[in-house]
PDB file of C-alpha atoms in Angstrom:
ATOM      1  CA  MET B  67     -92.813  62.297  57.911  1.00  0.00           C
ATOM      2  CA  ARG B  68     -91.638  60.377  54.833  1.00  0.00           C
ATOM      3  CA  LEU B  69     -88.524  62.546  54.608  1.00  0.00           C
ATOM      4  CA  TRP B  70     -87.552  61.657  58.159  1.00  0.00           C
ATOM      5  CA  LEU B  71     -88.192  57.918  57.769  1.00  0.00           C
ATOM      6  CA  PRO B  72     -84.880  57.007  56.027  1.00  0.00           C
ATOM      7  CA  THR B  73     -82.924  59.012  58.605  1.00  0.00           C
ATOM      8  CA  LEU B  74     -84.820  57.352  61.438  1.00  0.00           C
ATOM      9  CA  LEU B  75     -84.144  53.898  59.990  1.00  0.00           C
ATOM     10  CA  ARG B  76     -80.423  54.658  59.691  1.00  0.00           C
ATOM     11  CA  LEU B  77     -80.340  55.896  63.278  1.00  0.00           C
ATOM     12  CA  VAL B  78     -82.074  52.739  64.497  1.00  0.00           C
ATOM     13  CA  ALA B  79     -79.646  50.584  62.491  1.00  0.00           C
ATOM     14  CA  LEU B  80     -76.674  52.441  63.995  1.00  0.00           C
ATOM     15  CA  VAL B  81     -77.990  52.084  67.548  1.00  0.00           C
ATOM     16  CA  LEU B  82     -78.677  48.366  67.076  1.00  0.00           C
ATOM     17  CA  LEU B  83     -75.249  47.824  65.511  1.00  0.00           C
ATOM     18  CA  VAL B  84     -73.436  49.546  68.367  1.00  0.00           C
ATOM     19  CA  ALA B  85     -75.517  47.680  70.945  1.00  0.00           C
ATOM     20  CA  PHE B  86     -74.801  44.354  69.256  1.00  0.00           C
ATOM     21  CA  ILE B  87     -71.032  44.712  68.969  1.00  0.00           C
ATOM     22  CA  VAL B  88     -70.744  46.086  72.516  1.00  0.00           C
ATOM     23  CA  GLU B  89     -73.210  43.741  74.272  1.00  0.00           C
ATOM     24  CA  PRO B  90     -73.875  40.845  71.865  1.00  0.00           C
ATOM     25  CA  GLN B  91     -75.317  38.656  74.634  1.00  0.00           C
ATOM     26  CA  TRP B  92     -78.421  40.846  74.681  1.00  0.00           C
ATOM     27  CA  PHE B  93     -79.298  39.418  71.255  1.00  0.00           C
ATOM     28  CA  GLU B  94     -78.772  35.735  72.108  1.00  0.00           C
ATOM     29  CA  PRO B  95     -82.506  34.845  71.984  1.00  0.00           C
ATOM     30  CA  ILE B  96     -82.665  36.075  68.387  1.00  0.00           C
ATOM     31  CA  PHE B  97     -79.810  33.870  67.163  1.00  0.00           C
ATOM     32  CA  LYS B  98     -80.447  30.807  69.336  1.00  0.00           C
ATOM     33  CA  PRO B  99     -82.942  29.211  66.904  1.00  0.00           C
ATOM     34  CA  LEU B 100     -80.205  29.199  64.246  1.00  0.00           C
ATOM     35  CA  THR B 101     -77.927  26.890  66.257  1.00  0.00           C
ATOM     36  CA  GLU B 102     -77.837  23.116  66.622  1.00  0.00           C
ATOM     37  CA  ASN B 103     -76.660  20.735  69.338  1.00  0.00           C
ATOM     38  CA  ASN B 104     -76.498  23.461  72.008  1.00  0.00           C
ATOM     39  CA  ALA B 105     -73.862  25.374  70.060  1.00  0.00           C
ATOM     40  CA  PRO B 106     -73.199  28.942  71.241  1.00  0.00           C
ATOM     41  CA  ALA B 107     -75.566  31.455  69.677  1.00  0.00           C
ATOM     42  CA  ILE B 108     -73.163  34.404  69.983  1.00  0.00           C
ATOM     43  CA  TYR B 109     -69.609  34.409  68.634  1.00  0.00           C
ATOM     44  CA  ASN B 110     -67.393  33.539  71.593  1.00  0.00           C
ATOM     45  CA  GLN B 111     -63.901  33.209  70.108  1.00  0.00           C
ATOM     46  CA  GLY B 112     -63.081  36.899  70.359  1.00  0.00           C
ATOM     47  CA  SER B 113     -64.530  40.356  70.858  1.00  0.00           C
ATOM     48  CA  LEU B 114     -66.929  41.529  68.165  1.00  0.00           C
ATOM     49  CA  LEU B 115     -66.106  45.117  69.083  1.00  0.00           C
ATOM     50  CA  SER B 116     -62.377  44.537  68.664  1.00  0.00           C
ATOM     51  CA  LEU B 117     -62.845  42.715  65.349  1.00  0.00           C
ATOM     52  CA  THR B 118     -65.112  45.481  64.039  1.00  0.00           C
ATOM     53  CA  VAL B 119     -62.589  48.185  64.970  1.00  0.00           C
ATOM     54  CA  GLN B 120     -59.720  46.246  63.380  1.00  0.00           C
ATOM     55  CA  HIS B 121     -61.814  45.565  60.257  1.00  0.00           C
ATOM     56  CA  LEU B 122     -62.555  49.272  59.870  1.00  0.00           C
ATOM     57  CA  GLN B 123     -58.928  50.160  60.560  1.00  0.00           C
ATOM     58  CA  ILE B 124     -57.654  47.918  57.751  1.00  0.00           C
ATOM     59  CA  VAL B 125     -60.228  49.339  55.327  1.00  0.00           C
ATOM     60  CA  ALA B 126     -59.385  52.919  56.336  1.00  0.00           C
ATOM     61  CA  LEU B 127     -55.631  52.450  55.904  1.00  0.00           C
ATOM     62  CA  ALA B 128     -55.998  50.748  52.525  1.00  0.00           C
ATOM     63  CA  THR B 129     -58.462  53.377  51.305  1.00  0.00           C
ATOM     64  CA  LEU B 130     -56.264  56.250  52.458  1.00  0.00           C
ATOM     65  CA  ALA B 131     -53.288  54.802  50.578  1.00  0.00           C
ATOM     66  CA  ALA B 132     -55.465  54.242  47.486  1.00  0.00           C
ATOM     67  CA  ILE B 133     -56.730  57.839  47.626  1.00  0.00           C
ATOM     68  CA  VAL B 134     -53.202  59.257  47.771  1.00  0.00           C
ATOM     69  CA  VAL B 135     -51.907  57.151  44.879  1.00  0.00           C
ATOM     70  CA  ALA B 136     -55.012  57.317  42.671  1.00  0.00           C
ATOM     71  CA  VAL B 137     -55.536  61.074  43.025  1.00  0.00           C
ATOM     72  CA  ALA B 138     -51.808  61.716  42.482  1.00  0.00           C
ATOM     73  CA  LEU B 139     -51.893  59.638  39.287  1.00  0.00           C
ATOM     74  CA  ALA B 140     -55.031  61.451  38.093  1.00  0.00           C
ATOM     75  CA  ILE B 141     -53.369  64.820  38.703  1.00  0.00           C
ATOM     76  CA  LEU B 142     -50.243  63.665  36.856  1.00  0.00           C
ATOM     77  CA  VAL B 143     -52.032  62.481  33.723  1.00  0.00           C
ATOM     78  CA  THR B 144     -54.202  65.619  33.531  1.00  0.00           C
ATOM     79  CA  ARG B 145     -51.136  67.876  33.360  1.00  0.00           C
ATOM     80  CA  PRO B 146     -49.588  68.562  29.937  1.00  0.00           C
ATOM     81  CA  PHE B 147     -46.280  66.940  30.930  1.00  0.00           C
ATOM     82  CA  GLY B 148     -47.977  63.757  32.197  1.00  0.00           C
ATOM     83  CA  ALA B 149     -50.682  63.116  29.582  1.00  0.00           C
ATOM     84  CA  GLU B 150     -48.552  60.459  27.877  1.00  0.00           C
ATOM     85  CA  PHE B 151     -48.636  58.360  31.081  1.00  0.00           C
ATOM     86  CA  LEU B 152     -52.439  57.900  30.969  1.00  0.00           C
ATOM     87  CA  PRO B 153     -52.376  54.418  29.329  1.00  0.00           C
ATOM     88  CA  LEU B 154     -49.702  53.238  31.770  1.00  0.00           C
ATOM     89  CA  SER B 155     -51.624  54.643  34.749  1.00  0.00           C
ATOM     90  CA  ARG B 156     -54.824  52.924  33.629  1.00  0.00           C
ATOM     91  CA  SER B 157     -52.956  49.645  33.317  1.00  0.00           C
ATOM     92  CA  LEU B 158     -51.549  49.996  36.823  1.00  0.00           C
ATOM     93  CA  VAL B 159     -54.856  50.780  38.524  1.00  0.00           C
ATOM     94  CA  ASN B 160     -56.585  47.971  36.632  1.00  0.00           C
ATOM     95  CA  ILE B 161     -54.279  45.383  38.207  1.00  0.00           C
ATOM     96  CA  GLY B 162     -56.455  45.154  41.316  1.00  0.00           C
ATOM     97  CA  GLN B 163     -59.574  44.496  39.249  1.00  0.00           C
ATOM     98  CA  THR B 164     -57.796  42.036  36.960  1.00  0.00           C
ATOM     99  CA  PHE B 165     -56.672  39.715  39.745  1.00  0.00           C
ATOM    100  CA  PRO B 166     -59.226  38.508  42.331  1.00  0.00           C
ATOM    101  CA  PRO B 167     -58.382  39.553  45.934  1.00  0.00           C
ATOM    102  CA  VAL B 168     -57.824  35.912  46.842  1.00  0.00           C
ATOM    103  CA  ALA B 169     -55.139  35.655  44.163  1.00  0.00           C
ATOM    104  CA  VAL B 170     -53.486  38.852  45.398  1.00  0.00           C
ATOM    105  CA  LEU B 171     -53.468  37.442  48.936  1.00  0.00           C
ATOM    106  CA  ALA B 172     -51.904  34.210  47.705  1.00  0.00           C
ATOM    107  CA  LEU B 173     -49.158  36.138  45.914  1.00  0.00           C
ATOM    108  CA  ALA B 174     -48.575  38.593  48.767  1.00  0.00           C
ATOM    109  CA  VAL B 175     -48.266  36.086  51.619  1.00  0.00           C
ATOM    110  CA  PRO B 176     -44.895  34.626  50.467  1.00  0.00           C
ATOM    111  CA  ALA B 177     -43.527  38.171  50.146  1.00  0.00           C
ATOM    112  CA  VAL B 178     -44.822  39.850  53.314  1.00  0.00           C
ATOM    113  CA  GLY B 179     -46.060  36.961  55.467  1.00  0.00           C
ATOM    114  CA  PHE B 180     -49.403  36.314  57.107  1.00  0.00           C
ATOM    115  CA  GLY B 181     -51.478  38.952  58.898  1.00  0.00           C
ATOM    116  CA  GLU B 182     -52.707  42.397  57.939  1.00  0.00           C
ATOM    117  CA  LYS B 183     -50.058  43.242  55.316  1.00  0.00           C
ATOM    118  CA  PRO B 184     -51.296  40.993  52.482  1.00  0.00           C
ATOM    119  CA  THR B 185     -54.860  42.135  53.194  1.00  0.00           C
ATOM    120  CA  LEU B 186     -53.834  45.783  53.013  1.00  0.00           C
ATOM    121  CA  ILE B 187     -52.083  45.146  49.689  1.00  0.00           C
ATOM    122  CA  ALA B 188     -55.162  43.411  48.235  1.00  0.00           C
ATOM    123  CA  LEU B 189     -57.563  46.139  49.399  1.00  0.00           C
ATOM    124  CA  PHE B 190     -55.215  48.894  48.204  1.00  0.00           C
ATOM    125  CA  LEU B 191     -54.968  47.425  44.709  1.00  0.00           C
ATOM    126  CA  TYR B 192     -58.692  46.696  44.567  1.00  0.00           C
ATOM    127  CA  GLY B 193     -59.604  50.227  45.605  1.00  0.00           C
ATOM    128  CA  LEU B 194     -57.443  52.124  43.110  1.00  0.00           C
ATOM    129  CA  LEU B 195     -59.608  51.916  39.985  1.00  0.00           C
ATOM    130  CA  PRO B 196     -62.839  53.645  41.139  1.00  0.00           C
ATOM    131  CA  ILE B 197     -60.931  56.467  42.836  1.00  0.00           C
ATOM    132  CA  PHE B 198     -58.601  56.995  39.862  1.00  0.00           C
ATOM    133  CA  GLU B 199     -61.379  56.977  37.254  1.00  0.00           C
ATOM    134  CA  ASN B 200     -63.564  59.358  39.259  1.00  0.00           C
ATOM    135  CA  SER B 201     -60.634  61.661  39.960  1.00  0.00           C
ATOM    136  CA  LEU B 202     -59.795  61.657  36.261  1.00  0.00           C
ATOM    137  CA  THR B 203     -63.417  62.437  35.368  1.00  0.00           C
ATOM    138  CA  GLY B 204     -63.629  65.199  37.950  1.00  0.00           C
ATOM    139  CA  LEU B 205     -60.415  66.885  36.785  1.00  0.00           C
ATOM    140  CA  THR B 206     -61.213  66.638  33.061  1.00  0.00           C
ATOM    141  CA  THR B 207     -64.796  67.940  33.253  1.00  0.00           C
ATOM    142  CA  LEU B 208     -64.137  71.175  35.092  1.00  0.00           C
ATOM    143  CA  PRO B 209     -66.059  74.260  33.973  1.00  0.00           C
ATOM    144  CA  GLN B 210     -63.566  75.921  31.647  1.00  0.00           C
ATOM    145  CA  PRO B 211     -64.675  79.517  32.331  1.00  0.00           C
ATOM    146  CA  VAL B 212     -63.763  79.064  35.988  1.00  0.00           C
ATOM    147  CA  VAL B 213     -60.375  77.544  35.146  1.00  0.00           C
ATOM    148  CA  GLU B 214     -59.654  80.304  32.635  1.00  0.00           C
ATOM    149  CA  ALA B 215     -60.681  82.948  35.180  1.00  0.00           C
ATOM    150  CA  ALA B 216     -58.231  81.453  37.691  1.00  0.00           C
ATOM    151  CA  ARG B 217     -55.505  81.550  35.052  1.00  0.00           C
ATOM    152  CA  GLY B 218     -56.472  85.096  34.133  1.00  0.00           C
ATOM    153  CA  VAL B 219     -56.033  86.436  37.667  1.00  0.00           C
ATOM    154  CA  GLY B 220     -52.462  85.146  37.674  1.00  0.00           C
ATOM    155  CA  MET B 221     -52.760  81.921  39.676  1.00  0.00           C
ATOM    156  CA  THR B 222     -49.885  79.505  39.239  1.00  0.00           C
ATOM    157  CA  GLY B 223     -50.535  75.919  38.161  1.00  0.00           C
ATOM    158  CA  TRP B 224     -50.191  74.730  41.761  1.00  0.00           C
ATOM    159  CA  GLN B 225     -52.590  77.401  43.031  1.00  0.00           C
ATOM    160  CA  ARG B 226     -55.172  76.521  40.376  1.00  0.00           C
ATOM    161  CA  LEU B 227     -54.910  72.855  41.291  1.00  0.00           C
ATOM    162  CA  MET B 228     -55.275  73.348  45.047  1.00  0.00           C
ATOM    163  CA  LYS B 229     -57.749  76.247  45.112  1.00  0.00           C
ATOM    164  CA  VAL B 230     -59.883  75.610  42.022  1.00  0.00           C
ATOM    165  CA  GLU B 231     -59.501  72.215  40.343  1.00  0.00           C
ATOM    166  CA  LEU B 232     -59.442  69.834  43.308  1.00  0.00           C
ATOM    167  CA  PRO B 233     -62.258  71.615  45.207  1.00  0.00           C
ATOM    168  CA  LEU B 234     -64.439  71.543  42.085  1.00  0.00           C
ATOM    169  CA  ALA B 235     -63.612  67.883  41.411  1.00  0.00           C
ATOM    170  CA  LEU B 236     -64.156  66.860  45.037  1.00  0.00           C
ATOM    171  CA  PRO B 237     -67.785  65.635  44.719  1.00  0.00           C
ATOM    172  CA  VAL B 238     -66.859  63.310  41.861  1.00  0.00           C
ATOM    173  CA  ILE B 239     -63.720  62.094  43.671  1.00  0.00           C
ATOM    174  CA  LEU B 240     -65.796  61.345  46.781  1.00  0.00           C
ATOM    175  CA  ALA B 241     -68.132  59.197  44.676  1.00  0.00           C
ATOM    176  CA  GLY B 242     -65.134  57.042  43.745  1.00  0.00           C
ATOM    177  CA  VAL B 243     -63.992  56.890  47.360  1.00  0.00           C
ATOM    178  CA  ARG B 244     -67.468  55.770  48.417  1.00  0.00           C
ATOM    179  CA  LEU B 245     -67.445  52.927  45.907  1.00  0.00           C
ATOM    180  CA  SER B 246     -63.929  51.914  46.937  1.00  0.00           C
ATOM    181  CA  VAL B 247     -64.801  51.858  50.647  1.00  0.00           C
ATOM    182  CA  VAL B 248     -67.919  49.746  50.159  1.00  0.00           C
ATOM    183  CA  ILE B 249     -65.979  47.233  48.045  1.00  0.00           C
ATOM    184  CA  SER B 250     -63.181  47.101  50.613  1.00  0.00           C
ATOM    185  CA  LEU B 251     -65.567  46.581  53.543  1.00  0.00           C
ATOM    186  CA  ALA B 252     -66.866  43.392  51.962  1.00  0.00           C
ATOM    187  CA  THR B 253     -63.533  42.233  50.531  1.00  0.00           C
ATOM    188  CA  ALA B 254     -61.692  42.668  53.842  1.00  0.00           C
ATOM    189  CA  THR B 255     -63.524  39.650  55.252  1.00  0.00           C
ATOM    190  CA  ILE B 256     -61.326  37.310  53.200  1.00  0.00           C
ATOM    191  CA  GLY B 257     -58.306  38.734  55.015  1.00  0.00           C
ATOM    192  CA  SER B 258     -59.057  36.353  57.864  1.00  0.00           C
ATOM    193  CA  THR B 259     -57.978  33.482  55.623  1.00  0.00           C
ATOM    194  CA  VAL B 260     -54.409  34.802  55.970  1.00  0.00           C
ATOM    195  CA  ALA B 261     -54.663  35.545  59.716  1.00  0.00           C
ATOM    196  CA  ALA B 262     -55.744  39.195  59.497  1.00  0.00           C
ATOM    197  CA  LYS B 263     -58.054  40.318  62.295  1.00  0.00           C
ATOM    198  CA  THR B 264     -61.315  41.109  60.502  1.00  0.00           C
ATOM    199  CA  LEU B 265     -64.988  40.217  60.794  1.00  0.00           C
ATOM    200  CA  GLY B 266     -64.249  37.394  58.379  1.00  0.00           C
ATOM    201  CA  GLU B 267     -63.134  35.452  61.483  1.00  0.00           C
ATOM    202  CA  VAL B 268     -66.745  35.267  62.636  1.00  0.00           C
ATOM    203  CA  ILE B 269     -67.989  34.064  59.250  1.00  0.00           C
ATOM    204  CA  ILE B 270     -65.201  31.495  58.862  1.00  0.00           C
ATOM    205  CA  ALA B 271     -65.757  30.185  62.399  1.00  0.00           C
ATOM    206  CA  GLY B 272     -69.431  29.711  61.549  1.00  0.00           C
ATOM    207  CA  LEU B 273     -68.653  27.880  58.327  1.00  0.00           C
ATOM    208  CA  PHE B 274     -66.179  25.541  60.015  1.00  0.00           C
ATOM    209  CA  SER B 275     -68.540  24.727  62.895  1.00  0.00           C
ATOM    210  CA  ASN B 276     -71.693  24.705  60.760  1.00  0.00           C
ATOM    211  CA  ASN B 277     -73.063  27.479  62.970  1.00  0.00           C
ATOM    212  CA  LEU B 278     -75.416  29.661  60.938  1.00  0.00           C
ATOM    213  CA  ALA B 279     -75.693  32.139  63.817  1.00  0.00           C
ATOM    214  CA  PHE B 280     -71.979  33.037  63.568  1.00  0.00           C
ATOM    215  CA  VAL B 281     -72.144  33.398  59.775  1.00  0.00           C
ATOM    216  CA  LEU B 282     -75.175  35.662  60.027  1.00  0.00           C
ATOM    217  CA  GLN B 283     -73.577  37.816  62.736  1.00  0.00           C
ATOM    218  CA  GLY B 284     -70.430  38.487  60.740  1.00  0.00           C
ATOM    219  CA  GLY B 285     -72.386  39.110  57.548  1.00  0.00           C
ATOM    220  CA  LEU B 286     -74.902  41.433  59.191  1.00  0.00           C
ATOM    221  CA  ILE B 287     -72.248  43.603  60.838  1.00  0.00           C
ATOM    222  CA  VAL B 288     -70.392  44.050  57.537  1.00  0.00           C
ATOM    223  CA  ALA B 289     -73.639  44.725  55.641  1.00  0.00           C
ATOM    224  CA  VAL B 290     -74.902  47.337  58.112  1.00  0.00           C
ATOM    225  CA  LEU B 291     -71.487  49.021  58.210  1.00  0.00           C
ATOM    226  CA  ALA B 292     -71.448  49.164  54.402  1.00  0.00           C
ATOM    227  CA  VAL B 293     -74.924  50.725  54.235  1.00  0.00           C
ATOM    228  CA  LEU B 294     -74.235  53.302  56.950  1.00  0.00           C
ATOM    229  CA  ILE B 295     -70.834  54.324  55.570  1.00  0.00           C
ATOM    230  CA  HIS B 296     -72.233  54.442  52.033  1.00  0.00           C
ATOM    231  CA  ASP B 297     -75.010  56.779  53.192  1.00  0.00           C
ATOM    232  CA  ALA B 298     -72.595  58.951  55.184  1.00  0.00           C
ATOM    233  CA  LEU B 299     -70.269  59.377  52.206  1.00  0.00           C
ATOM    234  CA  SER B 300     -73.238  60.054  49.920  1.00  0.00           C
ATOM    235  CA  ALA B 301     -74.307  62.862  52.250  1.00  0.00           C
ATOM    236  CA  LEU B 302     -70.753  64.227  52.161  1.00  0.00           C
ATOM    237  CA  GLU B 303     -70.838  64.144  48.347  1.00  0.00           C
ATOM    238  CA  ARG B 304     -74.094  66.103  48.270  1.00  0.00           C
ATOM    239  CA  PHE B 305     -72.674  68.665  50.688  1.00  0.00           C
ATOM    240  CA  ALA B 306     -69.542  69.084  48.545  1.00  0.00           C
ATOM    241  CA  ALA B 307     -71.684  69.329  45.400  1.00  0.00           C
ATOM    242  CA  ARG B 308     -73.777  72.100  46.932  1.00  0.00           C
ATOM    243  CA  ARG B 309     -70.652  73.984  47.969  1.00  0.00           C
ATOM    244  CA  THR B 310     -69.169  73.796  44.468  1.00  0.00           C
ATOM    245  CA  GLY B 311     -72.393  73.995  42.481  1.00  0.00           C
ATOM    246  CA  ARG B 312     -71.558  70.764  40.644  1.00  0.00           C
ATOM    247  CA  ALA B 313     -73.986  67.855  40.359  1.00  0.00           C
ATOM    248  CA  VAL B 314     -72.565  64.480  41.329  1.00  0.00           C
TER     249      VAL B 314
END
């Protein structure tokens, strides 16, 4: 029974989340006590479903771009011809962690304008470091007997990379992706300050109108999404680890 309890709780959280973003009016009695002066209890300046989808879309696009760049850099610096670029690569991926996302947004807006673009740039830069470092760790801690066996059977460098190294490093790479996604889910809310369509709109609307119900709604949706996606990616890591025989 105890083993099923976490799964049951996640399922309940998912059902409640979907119900709330699709039919938020059902939950009005819960949020009504948090309002003052007959203010609306449910966010009414847009569709919660649409904002949630757009929020996830921005995070997905930024994460996908970060995965491509970070994994490519990790592959480059773990090859003999690219080892000398490791310090430069580390400096590049650290840019996102050096500058706060708000600062990146402020710098990006004059260059690309308001909307989703500056938010995508900020999330992309912020998500590079965990994916790069985990990819680097995964590719540099491979079991050498397996790599040598692949070399011994005549595999080319490209074949070893695609059929042996990346599959073996996958659980560790996924751990970095998980961390990057969770960070981006929370960070994406500030994109609404530069006119990006994210769940930050709900939180900002609540702050401007002093409506705690709006703030709580936006925060809860992001928090539940982060927990559910974190758990889903963790399960994917464990599956990949079992397939490769490597502990995450």
